[in-house]
mmCIF file of C-alpha atoms in Angstrom:
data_model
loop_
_atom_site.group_PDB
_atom_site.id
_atom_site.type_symbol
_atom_site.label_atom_id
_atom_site.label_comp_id
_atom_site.label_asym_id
_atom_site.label_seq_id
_atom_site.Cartn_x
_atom_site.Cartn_y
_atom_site.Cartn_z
ATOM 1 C CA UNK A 1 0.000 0.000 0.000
ATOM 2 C CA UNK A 2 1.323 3.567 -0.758
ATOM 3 C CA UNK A 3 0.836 6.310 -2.776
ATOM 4 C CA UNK A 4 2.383 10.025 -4.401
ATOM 5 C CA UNK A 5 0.789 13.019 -4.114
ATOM 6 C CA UNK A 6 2.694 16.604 -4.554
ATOM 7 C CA UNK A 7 2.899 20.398 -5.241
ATOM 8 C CA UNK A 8 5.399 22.016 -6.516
ATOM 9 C CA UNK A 9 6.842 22.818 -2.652
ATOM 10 C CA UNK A 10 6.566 19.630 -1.891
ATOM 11 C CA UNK A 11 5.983 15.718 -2.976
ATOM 12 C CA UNK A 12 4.592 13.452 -0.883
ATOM 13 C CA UNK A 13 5.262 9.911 -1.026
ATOM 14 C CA UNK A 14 3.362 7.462 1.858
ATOM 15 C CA UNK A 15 -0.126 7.278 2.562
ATOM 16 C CA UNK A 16 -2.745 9.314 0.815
ATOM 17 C CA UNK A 17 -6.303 9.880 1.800
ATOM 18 C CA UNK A 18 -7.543 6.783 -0.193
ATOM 19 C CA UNK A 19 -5.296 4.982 1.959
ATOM 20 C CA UNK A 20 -6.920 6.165 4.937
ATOM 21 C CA UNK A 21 -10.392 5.703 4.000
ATOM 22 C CA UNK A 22 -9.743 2.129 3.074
ATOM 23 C CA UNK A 23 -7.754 1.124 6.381
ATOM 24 C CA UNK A 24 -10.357 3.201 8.544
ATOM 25 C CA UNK A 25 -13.148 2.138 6.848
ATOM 26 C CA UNK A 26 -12.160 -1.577 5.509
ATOM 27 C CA UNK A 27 -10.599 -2.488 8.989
ATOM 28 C CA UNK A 28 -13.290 -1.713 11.329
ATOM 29 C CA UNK A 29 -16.027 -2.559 9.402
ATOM 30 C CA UNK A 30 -14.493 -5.888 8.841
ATOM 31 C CA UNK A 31 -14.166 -5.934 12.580
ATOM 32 C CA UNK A 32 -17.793 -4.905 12.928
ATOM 33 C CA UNK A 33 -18.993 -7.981 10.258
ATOM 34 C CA UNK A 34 -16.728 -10.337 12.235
ATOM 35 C CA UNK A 35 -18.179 -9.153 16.168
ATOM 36 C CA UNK A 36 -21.565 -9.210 14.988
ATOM 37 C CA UNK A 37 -21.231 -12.833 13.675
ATOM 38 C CA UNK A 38 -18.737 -14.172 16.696
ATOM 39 C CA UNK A 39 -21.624 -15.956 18.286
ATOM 40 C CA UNK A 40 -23.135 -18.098 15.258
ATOM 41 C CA UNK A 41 -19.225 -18.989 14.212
ATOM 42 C CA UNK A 42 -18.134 -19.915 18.096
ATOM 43 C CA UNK A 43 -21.646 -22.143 18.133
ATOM 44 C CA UNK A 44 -20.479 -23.668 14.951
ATOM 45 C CA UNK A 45 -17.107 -24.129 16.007
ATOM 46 C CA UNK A 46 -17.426 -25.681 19.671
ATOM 47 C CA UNK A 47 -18.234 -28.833 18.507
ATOM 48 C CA UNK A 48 -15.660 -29.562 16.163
ATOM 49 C CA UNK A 49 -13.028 -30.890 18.180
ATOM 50 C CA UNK A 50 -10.156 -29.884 15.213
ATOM 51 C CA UNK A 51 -10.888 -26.430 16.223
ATOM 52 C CA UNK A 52 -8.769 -24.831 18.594
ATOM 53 C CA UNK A 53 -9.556 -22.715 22.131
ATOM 54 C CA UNK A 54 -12.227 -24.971 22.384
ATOM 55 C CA UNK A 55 -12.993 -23.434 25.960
ATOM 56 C CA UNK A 56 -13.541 -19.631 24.795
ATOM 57 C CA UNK A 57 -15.421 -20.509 22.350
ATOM 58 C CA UNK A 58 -17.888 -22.893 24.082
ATOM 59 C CA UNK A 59 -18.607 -20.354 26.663
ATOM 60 C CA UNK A 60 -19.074 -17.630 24.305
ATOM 61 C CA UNK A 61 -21.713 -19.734 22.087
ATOM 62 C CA UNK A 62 -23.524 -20.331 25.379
ATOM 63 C CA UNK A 63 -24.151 -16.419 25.883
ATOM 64 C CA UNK A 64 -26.657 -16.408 23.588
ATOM 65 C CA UNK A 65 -28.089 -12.906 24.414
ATOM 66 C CA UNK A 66 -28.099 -9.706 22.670
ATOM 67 C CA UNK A 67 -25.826 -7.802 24.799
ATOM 68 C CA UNK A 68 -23.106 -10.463 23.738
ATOM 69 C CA UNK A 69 -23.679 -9.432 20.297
ATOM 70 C CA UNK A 70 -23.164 -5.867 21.213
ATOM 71 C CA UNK A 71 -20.258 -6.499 23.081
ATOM 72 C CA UNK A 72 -18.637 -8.057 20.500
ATOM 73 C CA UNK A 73 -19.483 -5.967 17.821
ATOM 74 C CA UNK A 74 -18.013 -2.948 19.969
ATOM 75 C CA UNK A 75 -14.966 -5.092 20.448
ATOM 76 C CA UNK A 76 -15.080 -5.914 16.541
ATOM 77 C CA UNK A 77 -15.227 -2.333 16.119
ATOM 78 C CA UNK A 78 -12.314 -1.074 18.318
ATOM 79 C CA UNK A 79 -10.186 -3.837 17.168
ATOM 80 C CA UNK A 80 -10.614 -2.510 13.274
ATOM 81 C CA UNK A 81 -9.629 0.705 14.596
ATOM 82 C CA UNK A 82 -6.690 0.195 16.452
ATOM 83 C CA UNK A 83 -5.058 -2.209 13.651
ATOM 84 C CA UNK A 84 -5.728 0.098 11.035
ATOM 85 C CA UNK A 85 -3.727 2.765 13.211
ATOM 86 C CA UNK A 86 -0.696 0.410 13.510
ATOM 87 C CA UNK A 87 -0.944 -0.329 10.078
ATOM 88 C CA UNK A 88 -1.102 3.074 9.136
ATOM 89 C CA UNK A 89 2.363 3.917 11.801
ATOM 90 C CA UNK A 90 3.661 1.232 9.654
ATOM 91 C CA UNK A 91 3.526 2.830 6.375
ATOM 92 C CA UNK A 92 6.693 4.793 5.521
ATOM 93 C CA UNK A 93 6.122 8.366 4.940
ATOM 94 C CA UNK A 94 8.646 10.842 2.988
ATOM 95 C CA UNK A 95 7.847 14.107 2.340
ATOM 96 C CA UNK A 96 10.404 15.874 -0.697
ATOM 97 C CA UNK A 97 11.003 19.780 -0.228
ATOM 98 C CA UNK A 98 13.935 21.995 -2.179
ATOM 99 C CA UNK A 99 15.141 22.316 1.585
ATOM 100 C CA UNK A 100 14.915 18.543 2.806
ATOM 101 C CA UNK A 101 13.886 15.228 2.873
ATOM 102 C CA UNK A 102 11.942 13.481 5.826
ATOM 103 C CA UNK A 103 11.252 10.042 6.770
ATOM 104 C CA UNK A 104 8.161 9.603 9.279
ATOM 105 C CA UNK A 105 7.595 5.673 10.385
ATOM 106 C CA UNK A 106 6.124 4.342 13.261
ATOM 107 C CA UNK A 107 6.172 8.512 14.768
ATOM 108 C CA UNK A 108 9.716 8.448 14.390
ATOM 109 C CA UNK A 109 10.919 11.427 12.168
ATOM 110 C CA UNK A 110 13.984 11.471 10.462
ATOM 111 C CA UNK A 111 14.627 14.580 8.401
ATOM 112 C CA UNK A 112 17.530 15.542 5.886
ATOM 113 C CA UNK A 113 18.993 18.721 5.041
ATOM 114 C CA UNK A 114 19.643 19.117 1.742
ATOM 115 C CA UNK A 115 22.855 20.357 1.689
ATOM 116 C CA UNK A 116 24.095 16.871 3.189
ATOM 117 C CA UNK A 117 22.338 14.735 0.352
ATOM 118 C CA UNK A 118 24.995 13.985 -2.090
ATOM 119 C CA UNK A 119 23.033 10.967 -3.990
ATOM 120 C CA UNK A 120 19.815 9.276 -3.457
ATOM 121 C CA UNK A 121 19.007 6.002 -4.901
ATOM 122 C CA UNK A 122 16.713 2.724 -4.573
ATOM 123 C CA UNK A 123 17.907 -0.255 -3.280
ATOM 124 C CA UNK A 124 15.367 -2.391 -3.798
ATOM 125 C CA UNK A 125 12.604 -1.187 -1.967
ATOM 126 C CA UNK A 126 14.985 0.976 -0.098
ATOM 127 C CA UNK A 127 15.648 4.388 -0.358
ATOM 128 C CA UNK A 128 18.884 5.690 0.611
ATOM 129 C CA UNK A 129 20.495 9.080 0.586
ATOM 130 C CA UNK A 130 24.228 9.377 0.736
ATOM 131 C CA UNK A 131 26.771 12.551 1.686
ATOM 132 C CA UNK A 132 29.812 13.266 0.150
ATOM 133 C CA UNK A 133 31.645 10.521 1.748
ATOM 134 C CA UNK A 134 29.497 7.615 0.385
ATOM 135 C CA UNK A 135 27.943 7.243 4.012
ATOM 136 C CA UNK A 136 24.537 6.582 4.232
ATOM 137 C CA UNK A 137 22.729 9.197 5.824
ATOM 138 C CA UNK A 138 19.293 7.315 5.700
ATOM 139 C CA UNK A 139 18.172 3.592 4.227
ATOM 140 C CA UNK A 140 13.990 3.554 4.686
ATOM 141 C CA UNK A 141 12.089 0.509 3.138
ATOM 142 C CA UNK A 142 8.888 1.862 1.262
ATOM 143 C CA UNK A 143 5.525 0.981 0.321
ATOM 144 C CA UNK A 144 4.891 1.862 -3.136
ATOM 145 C CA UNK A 145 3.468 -0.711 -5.621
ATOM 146 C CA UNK A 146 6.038 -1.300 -8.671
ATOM 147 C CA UNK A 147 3.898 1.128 -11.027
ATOM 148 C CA UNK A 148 4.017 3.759 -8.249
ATOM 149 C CA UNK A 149 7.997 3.504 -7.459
ATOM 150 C CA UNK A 150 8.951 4.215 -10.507
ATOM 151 C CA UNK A 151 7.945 7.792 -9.826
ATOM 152 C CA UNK A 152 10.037 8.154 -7.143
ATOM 153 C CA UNK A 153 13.351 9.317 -9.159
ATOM 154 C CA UNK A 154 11.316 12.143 -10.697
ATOM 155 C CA UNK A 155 9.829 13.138 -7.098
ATOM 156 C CA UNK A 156 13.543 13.673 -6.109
ATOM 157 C CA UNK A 157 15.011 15.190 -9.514
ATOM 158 C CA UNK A 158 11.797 17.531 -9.264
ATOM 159 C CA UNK A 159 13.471 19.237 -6.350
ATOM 160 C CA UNK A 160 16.809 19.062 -7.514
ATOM 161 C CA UNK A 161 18.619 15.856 -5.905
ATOM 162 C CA UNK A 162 21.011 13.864 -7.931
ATOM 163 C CA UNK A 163 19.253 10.838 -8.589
ATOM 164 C CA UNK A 164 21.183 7.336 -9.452
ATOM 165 C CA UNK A 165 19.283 5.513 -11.782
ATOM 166 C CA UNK A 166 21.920 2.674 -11.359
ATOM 167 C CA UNK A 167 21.466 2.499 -7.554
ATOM 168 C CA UNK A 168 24.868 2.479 -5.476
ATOM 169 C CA UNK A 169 27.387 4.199 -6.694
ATOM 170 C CA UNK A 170 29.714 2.442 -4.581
ATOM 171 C CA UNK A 171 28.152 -1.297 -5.058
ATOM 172 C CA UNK A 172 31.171 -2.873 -6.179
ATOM 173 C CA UNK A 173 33.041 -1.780 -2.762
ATOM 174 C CA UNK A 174 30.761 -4.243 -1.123
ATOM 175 C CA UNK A 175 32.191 -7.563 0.486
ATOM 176 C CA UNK A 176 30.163 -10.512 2.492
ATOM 177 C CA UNK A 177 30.880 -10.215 6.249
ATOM 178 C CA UNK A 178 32.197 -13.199 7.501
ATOM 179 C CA UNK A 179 32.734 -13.434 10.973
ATOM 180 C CA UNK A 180 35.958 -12.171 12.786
ATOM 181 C CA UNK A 181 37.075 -10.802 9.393
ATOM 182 C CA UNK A 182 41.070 -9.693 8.927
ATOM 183 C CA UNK A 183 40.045 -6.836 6.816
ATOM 184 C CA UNK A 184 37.781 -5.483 9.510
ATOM 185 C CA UNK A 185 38.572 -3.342 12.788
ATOM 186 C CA UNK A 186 37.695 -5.659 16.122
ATOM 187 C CA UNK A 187 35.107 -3.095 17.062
ATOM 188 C CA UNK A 188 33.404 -3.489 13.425
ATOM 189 C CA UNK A 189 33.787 -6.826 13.502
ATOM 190 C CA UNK A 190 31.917 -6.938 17.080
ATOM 191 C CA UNK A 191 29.080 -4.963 15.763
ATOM 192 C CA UNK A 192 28.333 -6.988 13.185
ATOM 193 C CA UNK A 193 28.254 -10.419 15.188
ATOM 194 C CA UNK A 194 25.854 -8.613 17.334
ATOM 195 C CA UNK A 195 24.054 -7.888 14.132
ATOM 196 C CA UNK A 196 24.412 -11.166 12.756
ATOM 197 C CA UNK A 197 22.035 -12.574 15.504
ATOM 198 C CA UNK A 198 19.390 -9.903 15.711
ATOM 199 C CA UNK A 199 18.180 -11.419 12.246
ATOM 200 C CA UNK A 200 15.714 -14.137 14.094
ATOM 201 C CA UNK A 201 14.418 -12.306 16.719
ATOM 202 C CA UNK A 202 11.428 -9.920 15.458
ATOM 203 C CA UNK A 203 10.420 -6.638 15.896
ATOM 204 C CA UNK A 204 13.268 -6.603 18.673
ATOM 205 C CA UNK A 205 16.025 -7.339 15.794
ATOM 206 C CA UNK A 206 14.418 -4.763 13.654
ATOM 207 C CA UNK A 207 15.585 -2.555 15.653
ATOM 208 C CA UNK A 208 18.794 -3.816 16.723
ATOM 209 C CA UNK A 209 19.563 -4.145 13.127
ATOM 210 C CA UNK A 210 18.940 -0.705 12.444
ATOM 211 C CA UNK A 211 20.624 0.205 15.462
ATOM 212 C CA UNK A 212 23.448 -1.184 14.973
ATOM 213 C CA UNK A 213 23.804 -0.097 11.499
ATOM 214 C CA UNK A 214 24.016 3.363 12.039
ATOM 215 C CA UNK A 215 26.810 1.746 14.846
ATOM 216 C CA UNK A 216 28.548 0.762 11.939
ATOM 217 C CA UNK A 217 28.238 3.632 10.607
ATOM 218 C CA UNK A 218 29.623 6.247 13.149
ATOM 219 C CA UNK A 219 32.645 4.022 12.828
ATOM 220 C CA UNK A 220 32.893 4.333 9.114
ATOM 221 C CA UNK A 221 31.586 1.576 7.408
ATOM 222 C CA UNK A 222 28.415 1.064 5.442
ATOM 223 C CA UNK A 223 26.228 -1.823 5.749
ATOM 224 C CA UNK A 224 23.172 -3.315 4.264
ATOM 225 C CA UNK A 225 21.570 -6.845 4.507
ATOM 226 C CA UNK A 226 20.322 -9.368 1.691
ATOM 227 C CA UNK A 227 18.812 -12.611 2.232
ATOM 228 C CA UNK A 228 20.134 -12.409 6.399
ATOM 229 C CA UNK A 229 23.381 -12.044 5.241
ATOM 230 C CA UNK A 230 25.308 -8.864 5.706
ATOM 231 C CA UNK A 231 27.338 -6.914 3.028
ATOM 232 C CA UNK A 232 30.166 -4.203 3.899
ATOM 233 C CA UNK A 233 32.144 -1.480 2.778
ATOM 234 C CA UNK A 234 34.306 1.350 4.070
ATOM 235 C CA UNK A 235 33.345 4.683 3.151
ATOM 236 C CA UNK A 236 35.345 7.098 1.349
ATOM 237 C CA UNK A 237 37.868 9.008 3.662
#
């Protein structure tokens, strides 16, 4: 899901209105159908013993009363709403000005000066924007559908950033990390074993992963990740 909107100040790129009427509207009435009918399915499911929480659902196709109806369609309701406002945090947000770039995800804001942007490019369904030195200043996953990504090179040339259509300039400079690495500083080295096992563990290694990327970073080395495997270089002194 995602979407481009602009003026010539600014270009958008992130959720539109459409998006929001479909996640606010879709989600909880979805939520509303599914509370409503919570009753009849629990009745048909409590006697199927393949069907899991057989307890819960026994109990709740033995309140056979309007109020449980209402209950659950509030519940239904409320539920549509709050994952439609998670999913909607979750959408990547950049807004394009001659002055800067920002990145809003998950109320975390991120913004760019444009004086610092040297290059921005995809990488894969990554944007990145680099300064002088090669170093990444910001790598953001977005949302956009294929049709709608390919606008993204003329949202950025619109406002006068140097756009590489071939991606990285610096892609050859990468190498596979492998662990305790000669070519590597111990403290580089250190940061990405940490790295290495943040891949399995969720939401929690999202973050580490980012975190210690911009680790990496600070001590002058770029990295990025491809199929759990991470990919290094050093950037230009």
């Amino acid at each position: 899901m995602g979407s481009m909107s602009g003026t010539p100040e600014r270009t958008v790129i992130g959720h539109s209105a459409g998006d929001k009427l479909i996640l606010f509207g879709g989600l909880p009435l979805g939520g509303l159908v599914v509370g409503f009918f919570l009753p009849r399915i629990a009745h048909w499911a409590s006697g199927r013993q393949w069907v899991p929480f057989q307890g819960p659902l026994k109990l709740i196709a033995e309140w056979d009363s309007w109020w449980i109806v209402v209950i659950c369609v509030v519940l239904g309701l409320l539920g549509g709403l709050l994952l439609a406002a998670i999913a909607l945090e979750d959408i990547l947000k950049v807004t394009i000005t001659n002055q800067s770039v920002e990145f809003l995800k998950k109320q975390k804001t991120v913004k760019v000066p444009r004086e610092k942007v040297s290059v921005a490019f995809l990488d894969g369904k990554e944007i990145v924007l680099q300064d002088s030195t090669s170093r990444e200043l910001v790598r953001e996953k977005h949302d956009e559908l294929k049709s709608q990504a390919k606008k993204i090179p003329a949202a950025f040339r619109a406002h006068g950033y140097a756009w590489s259509e071939a991606g990285d300039p610096h892609e050859s400079a990468f190498r596979r990390w492998i662990e305790d690495d000669p070519e590597l500083p111990p403290a580089v080295n250190a940061v990405l074993k940490v790295r290495a096992r943040a891949f399995d563990d969720g939401d929690k290694g999202k973050a580490d992963l980012r975190d210690l990327r911009a680790e990496a970073t600070k001590l002058g080395y770029t990295v990025k990740d491809k199929d759990k495997k991470q990919y290094w270089r050093q950037t230009t002194p």
